[in-house]
mmCIF file of C-alpha atoms and ligand atoms in Angstrom:
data_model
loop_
_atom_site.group_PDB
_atom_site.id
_atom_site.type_symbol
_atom_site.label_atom_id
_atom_site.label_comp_id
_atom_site.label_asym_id
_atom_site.label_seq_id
_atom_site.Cartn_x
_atom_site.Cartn_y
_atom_site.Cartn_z
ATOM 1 C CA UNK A 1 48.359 10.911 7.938
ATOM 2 C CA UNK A 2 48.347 7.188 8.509
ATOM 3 C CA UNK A 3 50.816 4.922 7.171
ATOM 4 C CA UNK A 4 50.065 2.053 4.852
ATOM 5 C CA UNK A 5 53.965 0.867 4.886
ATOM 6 C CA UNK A 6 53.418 -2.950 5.681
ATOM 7 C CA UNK A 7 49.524 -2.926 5.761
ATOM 8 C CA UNK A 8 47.686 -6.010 4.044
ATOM 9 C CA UNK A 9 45.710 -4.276 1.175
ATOM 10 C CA UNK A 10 43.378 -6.100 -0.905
ATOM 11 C CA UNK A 11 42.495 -5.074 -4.065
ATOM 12 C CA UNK A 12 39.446 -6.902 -6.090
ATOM 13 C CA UNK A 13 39.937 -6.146 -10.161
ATOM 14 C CA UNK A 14 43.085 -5.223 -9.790
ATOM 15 C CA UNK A 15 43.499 -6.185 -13.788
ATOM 16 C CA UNK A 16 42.199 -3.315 -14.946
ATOM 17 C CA UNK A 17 41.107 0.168 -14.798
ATOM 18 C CA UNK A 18 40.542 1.545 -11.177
ATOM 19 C CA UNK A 19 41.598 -1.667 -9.236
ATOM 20 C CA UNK A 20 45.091 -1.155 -11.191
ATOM 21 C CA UNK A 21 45.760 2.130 -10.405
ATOM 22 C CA UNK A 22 44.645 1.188 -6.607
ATOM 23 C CA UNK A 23 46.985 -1.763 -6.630
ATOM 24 C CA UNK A 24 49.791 0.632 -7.668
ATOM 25 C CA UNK A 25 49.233 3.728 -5.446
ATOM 26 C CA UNK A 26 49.193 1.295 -2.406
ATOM 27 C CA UNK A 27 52.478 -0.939 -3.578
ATOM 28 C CA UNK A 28 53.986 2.715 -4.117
ATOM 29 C CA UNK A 29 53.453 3.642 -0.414
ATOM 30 C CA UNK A 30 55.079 0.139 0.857
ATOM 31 C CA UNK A 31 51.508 -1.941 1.448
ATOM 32 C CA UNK A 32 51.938 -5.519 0.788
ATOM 33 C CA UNK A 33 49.569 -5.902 -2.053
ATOM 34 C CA UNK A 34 46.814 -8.961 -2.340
ATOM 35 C CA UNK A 35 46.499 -8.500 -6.517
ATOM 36 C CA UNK A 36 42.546 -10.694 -7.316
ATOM 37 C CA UNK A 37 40.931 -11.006 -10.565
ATOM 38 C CA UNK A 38 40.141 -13.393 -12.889
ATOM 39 C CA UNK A 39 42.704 -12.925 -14.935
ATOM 40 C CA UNK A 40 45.610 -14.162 -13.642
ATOM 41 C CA UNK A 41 47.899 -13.297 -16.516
ATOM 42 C CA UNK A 42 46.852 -10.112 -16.439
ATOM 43 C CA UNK A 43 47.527 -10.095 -12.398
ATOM 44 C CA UNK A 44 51.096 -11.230 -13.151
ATOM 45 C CA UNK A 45 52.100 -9.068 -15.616
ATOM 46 C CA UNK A 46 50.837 -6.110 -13.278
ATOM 47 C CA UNK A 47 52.983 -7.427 -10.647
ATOM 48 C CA UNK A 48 56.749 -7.758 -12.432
ATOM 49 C CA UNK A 49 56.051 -3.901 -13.091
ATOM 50 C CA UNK A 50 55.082 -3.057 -9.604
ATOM 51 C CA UNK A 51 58.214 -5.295 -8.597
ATOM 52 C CA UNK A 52 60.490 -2.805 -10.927
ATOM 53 C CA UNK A 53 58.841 0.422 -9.578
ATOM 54 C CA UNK A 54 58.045 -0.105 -5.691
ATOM 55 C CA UNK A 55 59.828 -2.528 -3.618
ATOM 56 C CA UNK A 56 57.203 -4.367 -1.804
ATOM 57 C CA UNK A 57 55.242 -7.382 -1.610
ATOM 58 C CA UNK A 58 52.731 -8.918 -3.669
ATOM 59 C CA UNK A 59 50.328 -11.582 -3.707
ATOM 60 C CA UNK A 60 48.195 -12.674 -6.596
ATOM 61 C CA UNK A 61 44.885 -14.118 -5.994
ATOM 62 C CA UNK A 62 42.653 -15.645 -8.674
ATOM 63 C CA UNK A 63 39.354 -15.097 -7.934
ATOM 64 C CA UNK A 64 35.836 -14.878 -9.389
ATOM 65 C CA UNK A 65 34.083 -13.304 -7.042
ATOM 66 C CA UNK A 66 30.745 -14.921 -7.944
ATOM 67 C CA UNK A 67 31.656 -17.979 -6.961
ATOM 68 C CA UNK A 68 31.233 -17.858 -3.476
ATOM 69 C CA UNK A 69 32.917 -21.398 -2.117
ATOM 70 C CA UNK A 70 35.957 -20.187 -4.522
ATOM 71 C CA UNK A 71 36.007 -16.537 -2.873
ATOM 72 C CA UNK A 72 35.510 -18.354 0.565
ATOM 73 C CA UNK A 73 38.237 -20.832 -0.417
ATOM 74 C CA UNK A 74 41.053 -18.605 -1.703
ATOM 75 C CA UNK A 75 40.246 -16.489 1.143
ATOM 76 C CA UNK A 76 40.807 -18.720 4.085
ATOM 77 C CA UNK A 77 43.982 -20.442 2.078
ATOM 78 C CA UNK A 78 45.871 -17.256 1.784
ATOM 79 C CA UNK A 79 49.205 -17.539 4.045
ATOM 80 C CA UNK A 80 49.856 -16.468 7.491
ATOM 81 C CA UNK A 81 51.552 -13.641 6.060
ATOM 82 C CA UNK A 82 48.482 -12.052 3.644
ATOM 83 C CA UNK A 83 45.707 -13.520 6.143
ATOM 84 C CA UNK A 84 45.309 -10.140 8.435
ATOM 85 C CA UNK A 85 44.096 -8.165 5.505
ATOM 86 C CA UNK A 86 43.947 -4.303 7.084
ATOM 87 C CA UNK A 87 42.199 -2.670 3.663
ATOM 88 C CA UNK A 88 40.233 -4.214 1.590
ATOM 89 C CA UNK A 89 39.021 -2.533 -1.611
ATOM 90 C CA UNK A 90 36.165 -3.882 -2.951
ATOM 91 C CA UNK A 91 36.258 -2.774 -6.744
ATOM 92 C CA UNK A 92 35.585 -6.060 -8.764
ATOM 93 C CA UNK A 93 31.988 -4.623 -10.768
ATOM 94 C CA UNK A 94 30.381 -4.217 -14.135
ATOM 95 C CA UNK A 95 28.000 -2.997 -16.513
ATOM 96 C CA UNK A 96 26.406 -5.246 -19.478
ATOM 97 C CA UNK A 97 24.045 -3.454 -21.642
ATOM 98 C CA UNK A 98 21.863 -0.696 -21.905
ATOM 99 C CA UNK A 99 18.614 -1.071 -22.284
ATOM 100 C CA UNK A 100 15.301 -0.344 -21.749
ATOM 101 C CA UNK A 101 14.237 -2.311 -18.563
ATOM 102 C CA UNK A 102 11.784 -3.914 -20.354
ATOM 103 C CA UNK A 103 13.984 -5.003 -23.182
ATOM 104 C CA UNK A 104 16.895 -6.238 -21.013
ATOM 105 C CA UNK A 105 18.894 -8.998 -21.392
ATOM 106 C CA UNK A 106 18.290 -11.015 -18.205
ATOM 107 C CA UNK A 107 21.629 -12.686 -18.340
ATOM 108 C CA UNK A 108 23.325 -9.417 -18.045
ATOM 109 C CA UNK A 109 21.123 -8.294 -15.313
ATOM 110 C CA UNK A 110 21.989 -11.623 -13.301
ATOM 111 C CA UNK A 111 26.310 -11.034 -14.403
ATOM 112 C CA UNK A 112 25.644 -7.295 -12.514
ATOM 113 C CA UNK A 113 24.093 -8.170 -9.594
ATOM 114 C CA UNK A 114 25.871 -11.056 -9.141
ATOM 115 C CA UNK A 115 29.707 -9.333 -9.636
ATOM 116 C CA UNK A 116 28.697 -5.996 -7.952
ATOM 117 C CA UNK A 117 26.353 -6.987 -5.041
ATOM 118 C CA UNK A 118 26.864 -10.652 -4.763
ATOM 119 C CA UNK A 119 30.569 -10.729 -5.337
ATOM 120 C CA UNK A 120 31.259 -7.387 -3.203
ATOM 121 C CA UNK A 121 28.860 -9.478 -0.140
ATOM 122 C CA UNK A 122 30.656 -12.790 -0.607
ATOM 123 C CA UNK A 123 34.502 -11.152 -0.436
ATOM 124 C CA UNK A 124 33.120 -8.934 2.805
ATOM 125 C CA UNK A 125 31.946 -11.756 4.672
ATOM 126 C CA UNK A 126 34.834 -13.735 4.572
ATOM 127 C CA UNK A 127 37.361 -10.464 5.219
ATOM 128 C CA UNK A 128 35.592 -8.743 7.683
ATOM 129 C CA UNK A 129 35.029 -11.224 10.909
ATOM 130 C CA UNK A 130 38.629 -11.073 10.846
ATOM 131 C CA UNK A 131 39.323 -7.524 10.550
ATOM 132 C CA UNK A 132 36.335 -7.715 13.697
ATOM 133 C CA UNK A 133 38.579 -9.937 15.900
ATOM 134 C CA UNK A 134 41.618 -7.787 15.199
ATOM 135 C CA UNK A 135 39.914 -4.899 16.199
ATOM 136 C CA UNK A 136 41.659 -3.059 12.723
ATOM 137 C CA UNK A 137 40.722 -2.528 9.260
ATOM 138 C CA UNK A 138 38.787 -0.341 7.097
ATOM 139 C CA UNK A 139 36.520 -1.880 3.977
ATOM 140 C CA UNK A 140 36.330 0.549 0.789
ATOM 141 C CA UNK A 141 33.504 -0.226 -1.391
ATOM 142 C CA UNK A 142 33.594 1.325 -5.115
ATOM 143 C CA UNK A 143 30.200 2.314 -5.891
ATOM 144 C CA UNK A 144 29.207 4.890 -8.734
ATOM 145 C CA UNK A 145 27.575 8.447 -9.074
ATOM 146 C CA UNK A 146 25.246 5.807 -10.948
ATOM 147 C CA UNK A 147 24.364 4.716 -7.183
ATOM 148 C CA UNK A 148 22.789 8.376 -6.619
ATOM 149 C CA UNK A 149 21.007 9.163 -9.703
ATOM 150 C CA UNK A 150 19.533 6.757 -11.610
ATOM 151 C CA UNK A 151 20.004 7.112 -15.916
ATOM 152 C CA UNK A 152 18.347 6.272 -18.832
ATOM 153 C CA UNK A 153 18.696 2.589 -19.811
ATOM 154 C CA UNK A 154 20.973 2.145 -16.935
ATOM 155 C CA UNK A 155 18.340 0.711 -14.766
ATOM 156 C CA UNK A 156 19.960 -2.402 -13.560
ATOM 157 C CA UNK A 157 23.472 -1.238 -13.307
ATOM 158 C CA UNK A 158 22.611 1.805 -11.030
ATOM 159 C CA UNK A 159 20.313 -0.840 -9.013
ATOM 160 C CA UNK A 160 23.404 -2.412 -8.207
ATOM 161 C CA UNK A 161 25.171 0.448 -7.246
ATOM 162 C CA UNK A 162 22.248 1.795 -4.645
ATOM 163 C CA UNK A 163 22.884 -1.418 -3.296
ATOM 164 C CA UNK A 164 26.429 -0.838 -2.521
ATOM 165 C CA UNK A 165 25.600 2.640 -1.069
ATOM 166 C CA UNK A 166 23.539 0.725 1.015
ATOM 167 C CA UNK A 167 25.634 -2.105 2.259
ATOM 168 C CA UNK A 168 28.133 0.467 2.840
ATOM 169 C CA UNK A 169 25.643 2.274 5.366
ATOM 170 C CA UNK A 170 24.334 -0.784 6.688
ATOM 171 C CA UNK A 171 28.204 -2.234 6.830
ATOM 172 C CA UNK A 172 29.036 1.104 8.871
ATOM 173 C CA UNK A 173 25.924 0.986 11.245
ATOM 174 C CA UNK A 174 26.959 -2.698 11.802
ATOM 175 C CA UNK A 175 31.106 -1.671 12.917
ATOM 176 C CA UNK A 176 29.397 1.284 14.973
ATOM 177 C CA UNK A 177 31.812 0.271 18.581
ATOM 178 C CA UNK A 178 34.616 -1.366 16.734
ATOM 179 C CA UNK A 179 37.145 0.842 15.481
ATOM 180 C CA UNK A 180 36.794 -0.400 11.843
ATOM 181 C CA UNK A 181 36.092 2.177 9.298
ATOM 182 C CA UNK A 182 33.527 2.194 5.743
ATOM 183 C CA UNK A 183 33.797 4.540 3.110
ATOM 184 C CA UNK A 184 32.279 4.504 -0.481
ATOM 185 C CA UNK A 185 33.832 5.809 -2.929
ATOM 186 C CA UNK A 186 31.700 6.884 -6.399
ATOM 187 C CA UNK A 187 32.965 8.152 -9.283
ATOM 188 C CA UNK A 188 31.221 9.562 -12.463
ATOM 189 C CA UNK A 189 32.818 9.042 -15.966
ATOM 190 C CA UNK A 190 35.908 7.134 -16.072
ATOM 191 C CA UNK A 191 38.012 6.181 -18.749
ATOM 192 C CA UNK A 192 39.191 2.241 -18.162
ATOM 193 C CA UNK A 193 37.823 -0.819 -19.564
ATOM 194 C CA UNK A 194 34.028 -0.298 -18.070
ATOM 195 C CA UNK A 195 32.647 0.903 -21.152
ATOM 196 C CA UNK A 196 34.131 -2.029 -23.767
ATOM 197 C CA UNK A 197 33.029 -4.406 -21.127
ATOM 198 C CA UNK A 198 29.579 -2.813 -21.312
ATOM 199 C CA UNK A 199 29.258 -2.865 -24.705
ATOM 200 C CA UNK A 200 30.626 -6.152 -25.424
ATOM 201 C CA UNK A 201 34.085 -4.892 -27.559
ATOM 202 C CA UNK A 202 32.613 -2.756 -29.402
ATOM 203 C CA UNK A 203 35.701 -0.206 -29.079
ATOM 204 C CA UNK A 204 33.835 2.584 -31.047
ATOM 205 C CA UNK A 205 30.972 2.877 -28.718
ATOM 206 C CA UNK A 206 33.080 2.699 -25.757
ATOM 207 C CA UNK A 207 34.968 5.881 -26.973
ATOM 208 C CA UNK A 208 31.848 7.598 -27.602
ATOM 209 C CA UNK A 209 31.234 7.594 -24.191
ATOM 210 C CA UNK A 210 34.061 9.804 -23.403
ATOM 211 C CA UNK A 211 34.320 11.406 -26.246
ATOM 212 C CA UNK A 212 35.018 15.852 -26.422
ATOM 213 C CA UNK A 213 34.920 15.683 -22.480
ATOM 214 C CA UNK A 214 37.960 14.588 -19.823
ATOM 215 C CA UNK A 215 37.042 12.181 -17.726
ATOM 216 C CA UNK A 216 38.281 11.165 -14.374
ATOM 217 C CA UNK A 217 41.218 8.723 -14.805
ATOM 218 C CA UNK A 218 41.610 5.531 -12.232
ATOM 219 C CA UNK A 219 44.759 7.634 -10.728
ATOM 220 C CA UNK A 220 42.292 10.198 -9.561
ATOM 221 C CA UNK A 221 39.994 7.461 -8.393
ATOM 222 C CA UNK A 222 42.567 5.732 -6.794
ATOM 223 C CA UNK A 223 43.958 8.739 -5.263
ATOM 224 C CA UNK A 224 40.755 9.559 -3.490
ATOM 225 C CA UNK A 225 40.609 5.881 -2.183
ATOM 226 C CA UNK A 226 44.235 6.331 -0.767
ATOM 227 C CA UNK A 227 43.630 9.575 0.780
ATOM 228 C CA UNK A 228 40.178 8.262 2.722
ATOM 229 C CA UNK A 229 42.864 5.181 3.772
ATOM 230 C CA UNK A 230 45.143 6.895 5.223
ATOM 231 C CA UNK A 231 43.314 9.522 7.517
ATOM 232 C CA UNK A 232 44.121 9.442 11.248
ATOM 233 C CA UNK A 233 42.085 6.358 12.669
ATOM 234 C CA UNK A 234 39.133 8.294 13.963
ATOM 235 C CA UNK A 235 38.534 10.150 10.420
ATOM 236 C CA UNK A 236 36.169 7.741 8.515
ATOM 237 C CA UNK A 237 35.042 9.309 5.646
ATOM 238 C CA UNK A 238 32.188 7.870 4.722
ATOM 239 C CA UNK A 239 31.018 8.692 0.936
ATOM 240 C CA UNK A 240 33.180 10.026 -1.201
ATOM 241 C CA UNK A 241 31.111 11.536 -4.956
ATOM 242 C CA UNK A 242 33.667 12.397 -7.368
ATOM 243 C CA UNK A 243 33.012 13.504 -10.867
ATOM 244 C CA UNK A 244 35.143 15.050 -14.022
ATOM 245 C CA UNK A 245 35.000 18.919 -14.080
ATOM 246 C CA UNK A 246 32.878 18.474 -17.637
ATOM 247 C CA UNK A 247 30.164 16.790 -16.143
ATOM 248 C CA UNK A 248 27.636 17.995 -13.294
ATOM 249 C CA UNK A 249 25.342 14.965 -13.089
ATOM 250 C CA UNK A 250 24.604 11.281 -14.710
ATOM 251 C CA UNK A 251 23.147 12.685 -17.905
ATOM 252 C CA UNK A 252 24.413 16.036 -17.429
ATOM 253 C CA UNK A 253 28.033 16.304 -19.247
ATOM 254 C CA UNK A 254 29.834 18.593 -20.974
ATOM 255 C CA UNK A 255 31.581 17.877 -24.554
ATOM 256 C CA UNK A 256 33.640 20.177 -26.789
ATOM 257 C CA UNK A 257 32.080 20.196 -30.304
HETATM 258 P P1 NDP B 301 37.410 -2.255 -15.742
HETATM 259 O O1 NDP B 301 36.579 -3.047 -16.682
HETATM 260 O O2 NDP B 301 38.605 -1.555 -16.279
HETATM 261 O O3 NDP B 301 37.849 -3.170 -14.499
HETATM 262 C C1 NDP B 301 36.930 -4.041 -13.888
HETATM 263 C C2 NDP B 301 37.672 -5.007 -12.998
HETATM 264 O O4 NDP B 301 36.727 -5.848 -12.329
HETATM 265 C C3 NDP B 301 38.626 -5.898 -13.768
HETATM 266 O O5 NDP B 301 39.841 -5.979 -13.078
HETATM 267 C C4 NDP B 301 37.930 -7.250 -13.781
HETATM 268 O O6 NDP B 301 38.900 -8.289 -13.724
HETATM 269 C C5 NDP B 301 37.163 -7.197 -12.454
HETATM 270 N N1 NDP B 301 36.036 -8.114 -12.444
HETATM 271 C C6 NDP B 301 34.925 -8.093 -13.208
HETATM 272 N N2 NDP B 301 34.157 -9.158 -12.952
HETATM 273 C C7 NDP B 301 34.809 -9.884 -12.003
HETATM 274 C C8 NDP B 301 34.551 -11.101 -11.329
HETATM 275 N N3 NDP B 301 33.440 -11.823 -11.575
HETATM 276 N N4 NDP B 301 35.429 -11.541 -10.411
HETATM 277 C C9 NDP B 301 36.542 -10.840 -10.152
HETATM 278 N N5 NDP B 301 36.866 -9.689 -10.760
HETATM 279 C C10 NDP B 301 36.009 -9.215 -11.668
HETATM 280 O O7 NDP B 301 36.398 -1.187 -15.084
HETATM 281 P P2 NDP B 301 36.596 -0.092 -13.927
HETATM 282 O O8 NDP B 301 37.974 -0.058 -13.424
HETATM 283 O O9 NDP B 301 35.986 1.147 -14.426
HETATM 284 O O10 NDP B 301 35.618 -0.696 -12.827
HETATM 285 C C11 NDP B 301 35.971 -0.905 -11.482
HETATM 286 C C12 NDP B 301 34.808 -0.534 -10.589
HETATM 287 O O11 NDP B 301 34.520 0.849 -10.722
HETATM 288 C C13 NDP B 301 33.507 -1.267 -10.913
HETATM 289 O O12 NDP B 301 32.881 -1.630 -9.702
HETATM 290 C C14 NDP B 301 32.672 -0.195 -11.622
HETATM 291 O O13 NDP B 301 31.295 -0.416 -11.485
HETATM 292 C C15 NDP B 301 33.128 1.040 -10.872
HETATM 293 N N6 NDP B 301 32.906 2.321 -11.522
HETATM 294 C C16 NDP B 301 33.416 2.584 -12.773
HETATM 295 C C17 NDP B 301 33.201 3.814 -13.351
HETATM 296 C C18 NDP B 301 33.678 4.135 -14.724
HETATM 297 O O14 NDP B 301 33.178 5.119 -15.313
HETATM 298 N N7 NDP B 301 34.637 3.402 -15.275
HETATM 299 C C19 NDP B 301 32.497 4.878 -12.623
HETATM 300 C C20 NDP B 301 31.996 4.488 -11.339
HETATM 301 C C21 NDP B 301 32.232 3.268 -10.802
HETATM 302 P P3 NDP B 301 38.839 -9.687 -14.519
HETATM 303 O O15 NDP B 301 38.016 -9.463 -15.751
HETATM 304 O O16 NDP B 301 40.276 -9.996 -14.790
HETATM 305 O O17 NDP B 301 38.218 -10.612 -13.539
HETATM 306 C C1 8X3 B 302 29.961 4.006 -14.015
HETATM 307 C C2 8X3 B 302 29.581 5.412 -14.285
HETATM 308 O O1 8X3 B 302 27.765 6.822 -15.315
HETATM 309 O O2 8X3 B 302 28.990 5.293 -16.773
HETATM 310 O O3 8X3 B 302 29.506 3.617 -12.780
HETATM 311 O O4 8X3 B 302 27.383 4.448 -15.190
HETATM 312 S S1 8X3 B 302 28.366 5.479 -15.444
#
């Protein structure tokens, strides 16, 4: 098993849900953390209690990762010390809606493709030459099950996620003779923010979404992500499709009556 003690990890959303629990299983094992979001108070209170409960190093970046000359910028100001990033974790995404294609809001369609394929494009360009000239580093995208099979009303938002299966294959064909490593990891149902931010607050029809079933949790997301980070370097696991027991497809799930 490869070490992450000392590695540069950076974590996009790290202020919630599965980008938390990432930022935490990594700070546990002794990486020195880069925490990004775009909300910075939500970044520093996530960092005093990884401070109490792993003694490592952190780094908190504001970022909105559709801006691309602000990801460019706070990605080439970062000190010497956070500039070599070894991981970077590419989990910054949303949904907005869902609706019938042909009764979409067009804002949120532009919001999801600019977070989850723009964003995840802009924040790989700038890490990845570097991780290149190293000659070290391995990129791990967060795509969905939503990326594989297409639902109901969630045309846009599982658009976005074929595209990261994509650029993950394309990103992997692309390293092929470097010893860099690509892996995609997509989950099915779980239980962080992702459904509130879909439905705009609306904390009674984000609950309905998990409601009578378990669904994953971001430690068992994030847990998968650490394990395909620290296999030997010639183990690169490429897709990863994870899924809670109670459900067997997109619109297949199981709940208790
Ligand atoms: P959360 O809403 O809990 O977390 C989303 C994170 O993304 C937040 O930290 C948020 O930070 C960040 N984010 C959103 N927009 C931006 C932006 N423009 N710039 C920077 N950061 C941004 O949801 P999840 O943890 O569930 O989502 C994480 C990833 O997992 C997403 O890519 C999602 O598509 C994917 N996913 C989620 C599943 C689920 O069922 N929950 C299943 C499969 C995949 P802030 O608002 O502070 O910027
Ligand atoms: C999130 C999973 O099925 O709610 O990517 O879209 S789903």
């Amino acid at each position: 098993m490869l070490s992450v003690k000392n590695l540069v990890v950076l974590v996009t959303g790290a202020s919630s849900g599965i980008g938390l629990a990432c930022a935490r299983i990594f700070a546990q094992a002794g990486a020195k953390v880069i925490l990004s979001a775009r909300r910075l108070e939500r970044l520093d209170a996530l960092a005093q209690e990884l401070k109490k409960e792993s003694n490592t190093d952190l780094y908190m970046l504001p970022m909105d990762v559709t801006d691309r000359l602000q990801v460019e910028s706070q990605l080439n100001s970062l000190p010497e010390d956070w500039f070599k990033i070894d991981i970077l974790i590419n989990n910054a995404g949303l949904s907005r809606g869902l609706d019938k294609l042909y009764e979409g809001d067009i804002q949120d369609w532009e919001e999801m493709i600019d977070t989850n394929i723009k964003g995840l494009l802009y924040v790989t360009r700038s890490v990845v030459p570097g991780m290149v000239k190293r000659g070290r580093g391995h990129v791990i995208n967060i795509g969905s099950l939503a990326g594989h099979q297409t639902y109901p009303k969630g045309n846009v938002y599982c658009g976005t996620k074929v595209a990261v299966r994509a650029i993950s294959e394309g990103l992997k064909q692309d390293l092929l003779g470097t010893p860099l490593r690509v892996t995609s990891v997509d989950p099915g149902l779980v239980e962080t923010e992702f459904s509130k931010v879909r439905f705009r607050g609306d904390e009674d029809r984000a609950q309905g979404v998990y409601q009578g079933l378990t669904p994953l949790t971001p430690e068992d997301v994030a847990d998968t992500v650490f394990y395909c980070a620290t296999r030997p370097p010639h183990v690169n696991i490429n897709e990863v499709l994870m899924m809670p027991t109670d459900q067997s497809g997109s619109t297949l799930v199981y709940r208790q009556p």
